[in-house]
Amino acid sequence: MRVLVTEPQPGKGIDLLKSRYDVTVGERGEYDREERLKEVIGSYHALLCCLSTPVTSDILKAGNKLRIVSNYAVGYNNVDVETAKEMGILVANTPDVLTEATADCAFALLLSVARRIREAEDSLRAGEFDGWHPFGFLGTELSGKTAGIYGMGRIGRAFARRAHGFGMKILYNNLKRLEPEDETKYYARWADSLDELVHESDVVSLHCPLTPETRHAINKKRLAKMRQNAILINTARGPIVDEAALAQTLHENRIGGAGLDVFELEPKVHPDLLTAPNCVLLPHIASATRETRARMSALAASSIISHLEGKPDHAIPTLVYQRKT
Ligand code: DGY
């Protein structure tokens, strides 16, 4: 069996695959180009790819032998799941293993924006520190404030635990309301709509998947409903936020700030965000801890092994479509 791994990754997943299959490992970014992937996909039984790999309908159709696409990410908006489903190709992702790392990063962004860490450090490095003074880089305290969580899945809940630990109140909106015992467990109050959530929160943190329904969920209209000092955090997917509208809102000082790890057209960043005040921007690193990336690698590889060897492990794939023929 032949496996294509689109690019090198930390962890033991590739070695695990090499011990069983004929494995090709591409170069960094090589298969981010659809034409390049299309040229070769026909000879592989399994694809281990990244969130930057466009696994389109054309790619899946060119994958005559393809039985599984294992995405080295929890988000799988880069994969045409509907076509995979029609073709009986299994799609797997890497849930659970990156929950804590991603929630840590979302909280790191929140603390950085709330306490103006980036601006303050830039100022010190520029030689501007002239001693303590009463007005120096006044920020916002988190304790007692409301964290509005949009998407209360694994990562949203992990963010809620952190926010509760910092003395924040938790408001949430999700596709489905949590069971009462989970609302109690996470000290979480249900908001009937995203409009209500953005209006009543001091912090809005996005933890939903990117779907046609969530694309530009944070748009001009909703940004206008946010509180004057509110902070927006996005570690989910860039296109959930209308970046141009956010940049304008920040430039007009209509909200307190934003912390973003993801962007609409990665790796491009909207130029007006780069110059926006109190905006912390990271290069999509929320899951980037050594421990998490190693677990993602093992999980992505074991999804392939268990599928190709016909030993389904129910702990692994989240989206299972068996090839019909
Ligand atoms: C994911 O897994 O979806 C993250 O965005 C990658 O770190």
Coordinates of N, CA and C in Angstrom, one line a residue, residues 53-233:
T53 N -3.7 21.8 2.8 CA -3.8 20.9 1.6 C -5.2 21.0 1.0
P54 N -5.3 21.4 -0.2 CA -6.7 21.5 -0.7 C -7.2 20.2 -1.2
V55 N -7.9 19.5 -0.4 CA -8.4 18.1 -0.8 C -9.8 18.4 -1.4
T56 N -9.8 18.8 -2.6 CA -11.0 19.2 -3.3 C -11.7 18.0 -3.9
S57 N -12.9 18.3 -4.5 CA -13.6 17.2 -5.2 C -12.7 16.6 -6.4
D58 N -12.0 17.5 -7.1 CA -11.1 17.1 -8.2 C -10.0 16.1 -7.7
I59 N -9.5 16.5 -6.6 CA -8.4 15.6 -6.0 C -9.0 14.3 -5.6
L60 N -10.1 14.3 -4.9 CA -10.7 13.0 -4.5 C -11.0 12.1 -5.7
K61 N -11.5 12.8 -6.8 CA -11.9 12.0 -7.9 C -10.7 11.5 -8.7
A62 N -9.6 12.2 -8.6 CA -8.3 11.7 -9.2 C -7.7 10.6 -8.3
G63 N -8.1 10.5 -7.1 CA -7.6 9.5 -6.2 C -8.2 8.1 -6.4
N64 N -7.9 7.5 -7.5 CA -8.6 6.2 -7.9 C -8.5 5.1 -6.8
K65 N -7.3 5.1 -6.1 CA -7.1 4.1 -5.1 C -7.4 4.6 -3.7
L66 N -7.7 5.9 -3.5 CA -7.7 6.5 -2.2 C -8.7 5.9 -1.3
R67 N -8.3 5.5 -0.1 CA -9.3 5.0 0.9 C -9.5 5.8 2.1
I68 N -8.5 6.6 2.4 CA -8.6 7.5 3.6 C -7.8 8.8 3.4
V69 N -8.4 9.9 3.9 CA -7.7 11.2 4.0 C -7.6 11.4 5.5
S70 N -6.4 11.5 6.0 CA -6.2 11.7 7.4 C -5.6 13.1 7.6
N71 N -6.4 14.0 8.1 CA -6.0 15.4 8.2 C -5.3 15.7 9.5
Y72 N -4.1 16.3 9.4 CA -3.3 16.5 10.5 C -3.8 17.9 11.2
A73 N -5.0 17.8 11.6 CA -5.7 19.0 12.2 C -7.0 18.5 12.7
V74 N -7.6 19.3 13.6 CA -8.9 19.0 14.1 C -9.9 19.6 13.1
G75 N -9.7 20.8 12.5 CA -10.5 21.4 11.5 C -10.3 20.7 10.2
Y76 N -11.4 20.5 9.4 CA -11.2 19.8 8.2 C -11.9 20.5 7.0
N77 N -12.0 21.8 7.1 CA -12.7 22.6 6.1 C -11.9 22.6 4.8
N78 N -10.7 22.1 4.8 CA -9.9 22.0 3.6 C -10.2 20.7 2.8
V79 N -11.1 19.9 3.4 CA -11.4 18.6 2.7 C -12.9 18.7 2.2
D80 N -13.1 18.3 1.0 CA -14.5 18.2 0.5 C -15.2 16.9 1.1
V81 N -15.7 17.1 2.2 CA -16.2 15.9 3.0 C -17.4 15.3 2.2
E82 N -18.2 16.1 1.6 CA -19.4 15.6 0.9 C -19.0 14.7 -0.3
T83 N -18.0 15.1 -1.0 CA -17.5 14.2 -2.1 C -16.9 13.0 -1.6
A84 N -16.1 13.1 -0.5 CA -15.5 11.9 0.1 C -16.6 11.0 0.5
K85 N -17.6 11.5 1.1 CA -18.7 10.7 1.6 C -19.4 9.9 0.4
E86 N -19.6 10.7 -0.7 CA -20.2 10.0 -1.9 C -19.3 8.9 -2.4
M87 N -18.0 9.2 -2.3 CA -17.0 8.2 -2.9 C -16.6 7.1 -1.9
G88 N -17.1 7.2 -0.7 CA -16.8 6.1 0.3 C -15.4 6.2 0.8
I89 N -14.8 7.4 0.8 CA -13.5 7.6 1.3 C -13.6 8.1 2.7
L90 N -12.8 7.5 3.6 CA -12.9 7.9 5.0 C -12.1 9.2 5.2
V91 N -12.7 10.1 6.0 CA -11.9 11.3 6.4 C -11.8 11.3 7.9
A92 N -10.5 11.4 8.3 CA -10.3 11.4 9.8 C -9.6 12.7 10.1
N93 N -9.7 13.2 11.4 CA -9.0 14.4 11.8 C -8.4 14.1 13.2
T94 N -7.9 15.1 13.9 CA -7.2 14.8 15.1 C -7.8 15.6 16.3
P95 N -9.0 15.2 16.7 CA -9.7 15.8 17.8 C -9.0 15.4 19.1
D96 N -9.4 16.1 20.2 CA -9.0 15.8 21.6 C -7.5 16.2 21.9
V97 N -6.6 15.6 21.0 CA -5.2 15.8 21.4 C -4.7 17.2 21.4
L98 N -5.4 18.1 20.7 CA -4.9 19.5 20.7 C -5.8 20.5 21.5
T99 N -6.7 19.9 22.2 CA -7.7 20.8 22.9 C -7.0 21.7 23.9
E100 N -6.1 21.2 24.8 CA -5.5 22.0 25.8 C -4.6 23.0 25.2
A101 N -3.8 22.6 24.2 CA -2.8 23.5 23.6 C -3.5 24.7 23.0
T102 N -4.6 24.4 22.3 CA -5.4 25.4 21.6 C -6.0 26.4 22.6
A103 N -6.6 25.8 23.6 CA -7.2 26.7 24.7 C -6.2 27.5 25.4
D104 N -5.0 26.9 25.6 CA -3.9 27.7 26.2 C -3.6 28.9 25.3
C105 N -3.5 28.7 24.0 CA -3.1 29.7 23.1 C -4.1 30.8 23.0
A106 N -5.4 30.4 23.0 CA -6.5 31.4 23.0 C -6.4 32.3 24.3
F107 N -6.1 31.6 25.4 CA -6.0 32.4 26.6 C -4.8 33.3 26.7
A108 N -3.7 32.8 26.1 CA -2.5 33.6 26.0 C -2.8 34.9 25.2
L109 N -3.5 34.7 24.1 CA -3.9 35.9 23.2 C -4.7 36.8 24.1
L110 N -5.7 36.2 24.8 CA -6.6 37.1 25.6 C -5.8 37.9 26.6
L111 N -4.9 37.2 27.4 CA -4.1 38.0 28.4 C -3.2 39.0 27.7
S112 N -2.6 38.7 26.5 CA -1.8 39.6 25.8 C -2.5 40.9 25.4
V113 N -3.8 40.7 24.9 CA -4.5 41.8 24.5 C -5.0 42.6 25.7
A114 N -5.6 41.9 26.7 CA -6.1 42.5 27.9 C -5.1 43.4 28.6
R115 N -3.9 42.9 28.7 CA -2.8 43.6 29.4 C -1.8 44.3 28.5
R116 N -2.1 44.4 27.2 CA -1.3 45.1 26.3 C 0.1 44.7 26.3
I117 N 0.3 43.4 26.4 CA 1.7 42.9 26.5 C 2.6 43.2 25.3
R118 N 2.0 43.0 24.1 CA 2.8 43.2 22.9 C 3.3 44.7 22.8
E119 N 2.3 45.6 23.0 CA 2.6 47.0 22.9 C 3.7 47.4 23.9
A120 N 3.5 46.9 25.2 CA 4.3 47.3 26.3 C 5.8 46.8 26.0
E121 N 5.8 45.6 25.5 CA 7.2 45.0 25.3 C 7.9 45.7 24.1
D122 N 7.1 46.0 23.1 CA 7.7 46.8 21.9 C 8.2 48.1 22.4
S123 N 7.5 48.7 23.3 CA 7.9 50.0 23.8 C 9.2 49.9 24.6
L124 N 9.3 48.9 25.4 CA 10.5 48.7 26.2 C 11.7 48.4 25.3
R125 N 11.5 47.5 24.3 CA 12.6 47.2 23.4 C 13.0 48.4 22.5
A126 N 12.1 49.3 22.4 CA 12.4 50.5 21.6 C 13.1 51.6 22.5
G127 N 13.4 51.2 23.7 CA 14.2 52.1 24.6 C 13.3 53.2 25.2
E128 N 12.0 52.9 25.3 CA 11.1 54.0 25.8 C 10.7 53.9 27.2
F129 N 11.2 52.8 27.9 CA 10.9 52.6 29.3 C 11.6 53.7 30.2
D130 N 10.9 54.6 30.7 CA 11.5 55.7 31.5 C 11.1 55.6 32.9
G131 N 10.7 54.4 33.4 CA 10.3 54.2 34.8 C 8.8 54.1 34.9
W132 N 8.4 53.5 36.1 CA 7.0 53.2 36.4 C 6.2 54.5 36.3
H133 N 5.0 54.5 35.7 CA 4.2 55.7 35.9 C 2.7 55.3 35.9
P134 N 1.9 56.1 36.5 CA 0.5 55.7 36.8 C -0.3 55.4 35.5
F135 N 0.1 56.0 34.4 CA -0.7 55.8 33.2 C -0.1 54.8 32.2
G136 N 1.0 54.1 32.7 CA 1.7 53.3 31.7 C 0.9 52.0 31.3
F137 N 0.5 52.0 30.1 CA -0.1 50.8 29.4 C -1.3 50.2 30.3
L138 N -2.3 51.1 30.5 CA -3.4 50.6 31.3 C -4.2 49.6 30.5
G139 N -4.5 48.4 31.1 CA -5.2 47.4 30.4 C -6.5 47.1 31.1
T140 N -7.0 45.9 30.9 CA -8.3 45.5 31.4 C -8.2 44.3 32.3
E141 N -8.9 44.3 33.4 CA -8.8 43.1 34.3 C -9.8 42.1 33.8
L142 N -9.5 40.8 33.9 CA -10.4 39.7 33.4 C -11.4 39.3 34.5
S143 N -11.0 39.3 35.7 CA -11.8 38.9 36.8 C -13.2 39.7 36.8
G144 N -14.3 38.9 36.9 CA -15.6 39.6 37.0 C -16.2 39.9 35.6
K145 N -15.4 39.8 34.6 CA -15.9 40.1 33.2 C -16.6 38.8 32.6
T146 N -17.3 39.0 31.6 CA -18.0 37.9 30.9 C -17.2 37.4 29.7
A147 N -17.0 36.1 29.7 CA -16.4 35.5 28.5 C -17.5 34.9 27.7
G148 N -17.6 35.4 26.4 CA -18.7 34.9 25.5 C -18.0 33.8 24.6
I149 N -18.4 32.6 24.7 CA -17.8 31.5 23.9 C -18.7 31.1 22.8
Y150 N -18.2 31.2 21.6 CA -19.1 30.8 20.4 C -18.5 29.5 20.0
G151 N -19.2 28.4 20.3 CA -18.8 27.0 19.9 C -18.3 26.4 21.2
M152 N -19.2 25.6 21.8 CA -18.9 25.0 23.1 C -18.5 23.5 23.0
G153 N -17.7 23.2 22.0 CA -17.2 21.8 21.9 C -16.0 21.6 22.9
R154 N -15.1 20.8 22.5 CA -14.0 20.4 23.4 C -13.1 21.7 23.7
I155 N -12.8 22.4 22.6 CA -11.9 23.6 22.9 C -12.6 24.7 23.6
G156 N -13.9 24.9 23.2 CA -14.7 26.0 23.9 C -14.8 25.7 25.4
R157 N -15.0 24.4 25.7 CA -15.1 24.0 27.1 C -13.8 24.2 27.8
A158 N -12.7 23.9 27.2 CA -11.4 24.0 27.8 C -11.1 25.5 28.0
F159 N -11.5 26.4 27.1 CA -11.4 27.8 27.3 C -12.3 28.3 28.5
A160 N -13.5 27.7 28.6 CA -14.4 28.0 29.7 C -13.7 27.7 31.0
R161 N -13.1 26.5 31.1 CA -12.4 26.2 32.4 C -11.4 27.2 32.7
R162 N -10.6 27.7 31.7 CA -9.6 28.7 32.0 C -10.2 30.0 32.4
A163 N -11.2 30.4 31.7 CA -11.9 31.7 32.0 C -12.5 31.6 33.4
H164 N -13.1 30.5 33.8 CA -13.6 30.4 35.2 C -12.5 30.5 36.2
G165 N -11.4 29.9 35.9 CA -10.2 30.0 36.8 C -9.8 31.4 37.0
F166 N -10.0 32.2 36.0 CA -9.6 33.6 36.1 C -10.7 34.5 36.7
G167 N -11.8 33.9 37.2 CA -12.9 34.6 37.8 C -13.8 35.2 36.8
M168 N -13.9 34.7 35.6 CA -14.8 35.3 34.6 C -16.1 34.5 34.7
K169 N -17.2 35.2 34.2 CA -18.5 34.6 34.0 C -18.5 34.0 32.6
I170 N -19.2 32.9 32.4 CA -19.2 32.2 31.1 C -20.6 32.3 30.5
L171 N -20.6 32.9 29.3 CA -21.8 32.9 28.4 C -21.5 32.1 27.2
Y172 N -22.4 31.3 26.6 CA -22.0 30.6 25.4 C -23.2 30.5 24.5
N173 N -22.8 30.3 23.2 CA -23.8 29.9 22.2 C -23.1 28.8 21.4
N174 N -24.0 27.9 20.9 CA -23.5 26.7 20.3 C -24.6 26.2 19.4
L175 N -24.2 25.3 18.5 CA -25.3 24.7 17.6 C -26.4 24.1 18.5
K176 N -26.0 23.5 19.5 CA -27.0 22.8 20.4 C -26.7 23.2 21.9
R177 N -27.7 23.4 22.6 CA -27.5 23.8 24.0 C -27.0 22.6 24.8
L178 N -26.1 22.9 25.7 CA -25.5 21.8 26.5 C -26.6 21.2 27.5
E179 N -26.3 20.0 27.9 CA -27.2 19.4 28.9 C -27.0 20.2 30.2
P180 N -28.1 20.3 31.0 CA -28.0 21.1 32.2 C -26.8 20.8 33.1
E181 N -26.5 19.5 33.2 CA -25.3 19.2 34.1 C -24.0 19.7 33.5
D182 N -23.9 19.8 32.2 CA -22.7 20.4 31.6 C -22.7 21.9 31.8
E183 N -23.9 22.5 31.7 CA -23.9 24.0 32.0 C -23.4 24.3 33.4
T184 N -23.9 23.4 34.3 CA -23.4 23.6 35.7 C -21.9 23.3 35.8
K185 N -21.5 22.3 35.2 CA -20.0 21.9 35.3 C -19.1 23.0 34.8
Y186 N -19.6 23.7 33.7 CA -18.7 24.8 33.1 C -19.2 26.2 33.6
Y187 N -20.1 26.2 34.5 CA -20.6 27.5 35.0 C -21.1 28.4 33.9
A188 N -21.7 27.7 32.9 CA -22.0 28.4 31.6 C -23.5 28.8 31.5
R189 N -23.7 30.0 31.0 CA -25.1 30.5 30.8 C -25.3 30.5 29.3
W190 N -26.4 30.0 28.9 CA -26.8 30.0 27.4 C -27.2 31.3 26.9
A191 N -26.6 31.7 25.8 CA -27.1 32.9 25.1 C -28.0 32.4 23.9
D192 N -29.1 33.0 23.7 CA -30.1 32.5 22.7 C -29.5 32.6 21.3
S193 N -28.6 33.6 21.1 CA -28.2 33.9 19.7 C -26.7 34.4 19.8
L194 N -26.1 34.4 18.6 CA -24.7 35.1 18.6 C -24.9 36.6 18.8
D195 N -25.9 37.2 18.4 CA -26.2 38.6 18.6 C -26.2 38.9 20.1
E196 N -26.9 38.1 20.8 CA -27.0 38.3 22.3 C -25.6 38.1 22.9
L197 N -24.9 37.1 22.4 CA -23.6 36.8 23.0 C -22.6 37.9 22.8
V198 N -22.5 38.4 21.6 CA -21.6 39.5 21.3 C -22.0 40.8 22.1
H199 N -23.3 41.0 22.3 CA -23.7 42.2 23.0 C -23.4 42.2 24.5
E200 N -23.5 40.9 25.0 CA -23.4 40.8 26.5 C -22.0 40.4 27.0
S201 N -21.0 40.3 26.1 CA -19.7 39.8 26.5 C -18.6 40.8 26.5
D202 N -17.7 40.7 27.5 CA -16.5 41.5 27.5 C -15.4 40.9 26.6
V203 N -15.5 39.6 26.5 CA -14.5 38.9 25.6 C -15.4 37.9 24.8
V204 N -15.1 37.9 23.5 CA -15.8 37.0 22.6 C -14.7 36.0 22.0
S205 N -14.8 34.7 22.4 CA -13.8 33.8 21.9 C -14.4 32.8 21.0
L206 N -13.8 32.6 19.8 CA -14.5 31.8 18.7 C -13.9 30.4 18.8
H207 N -14.7 29.4 18.9 CA -14.3 28.0 18.9 C -15.2 27.1 18.1
C208 N -15.8 27.6 17.1 CA -16.7 26.8 16.2 C -16.0 26.4 15.0
P209 N -16.4 25.3 14.3 CA -15.8 25.0 13.0 C -16.2 26.0 12.0
L210 N -15.4 26.0 10.9 CA -15.8 26.9 9.7 C -16.8 26.1 8.9
T211 N -18.0 26.6 8.7 CA -19.0 26.0 7.9 C -19.7 27.2 7.1
P212 N -20.5 26.9 6.1 CA -21.2 28.0 5.4 C -22.0 28.9 6.4
E213 N -22.5 28.3 7.5 CA -23.2 29.1 8.5 C -22.3 30.0 9.3
T214 N -21.1 29.5 9.6 CA -20.2 30.4 10.5 C -19.3 31.3 9.7
R215 N -19.3 31.2 8.4 CA -18.4 32.1 7.6 C -18.9 33.5 7.8
H216 N -18.0 34.4 8.2 CA -18.3 35.8 8.5 C -19.4 36.0 9.5
A217 N -19.4 35.0 10.5 CA -20.3 35.1 11.6 C -20.0 36.4 12.3
I218 N -18.7 36.8 12.5 CA -18.4 38.0 13.1 C -18.2 39.0 11.9
N219 N -19.2 39.8 11.6 CA -19.2 40.7 10.5 C -19.4 42.1 11.1
K220 N -19.6 43.1 10.1 CA -19.7 44.5 10.5 C -20.8 44.7 11.6
K221 N -21.9 44.0 11.3 CA -23.1 44.2 12.1 C -22.9 43.7 13.5
R222 N -22.2 42.6 13.6 CA -22.0 42.0 15.0 C -20.9 42.7 15.7
L223 N -19.9 43.2 14.9 CA -18.8 43.9 15.5 C -19.4 45.2 16.2
A224 N -20.4 45.8 15.5 CA -21.0 47.0 16.0 C -21.8 46.8 17.3
K225 N -22.2 45.5 17.5 CA -22.9 45.2 18.7 C -22.0 44.9 19.9
M226 N -20.7 44.8 19.6 CA -19.8 44.4 20.7 C -19.6 45.6 21.6
R227 N -19.2 45.3 22.9 CA -19.0 46.4 23.9 C -17.8 47.2 23.5
Q228 N -17.8 48.5 24.0 CA -16.7 49.4 23.7 C -15.3 48.9 24.0
N229 N -15.2 48.1 25.1 CA -13.8 47.6 25.5 C -13.7 46.1 25.2
A230 N -14.6 45.6 24.5 CA -14.6 44.1 24.3 C -13.4 43.7 23.5
I231 N -13.0 42.4 23.8 CA -11.9 41.8 23.1 C -12.4 40.6 22.3
L232 N -11.9 40.5 21.0 CA -12.3 39.4 20.2 C -11.1 38.4 20.0
I233 N -11.3 37.1 20.3 CA -10.2 36.2 20.1 C -10.6 35.1 19.1

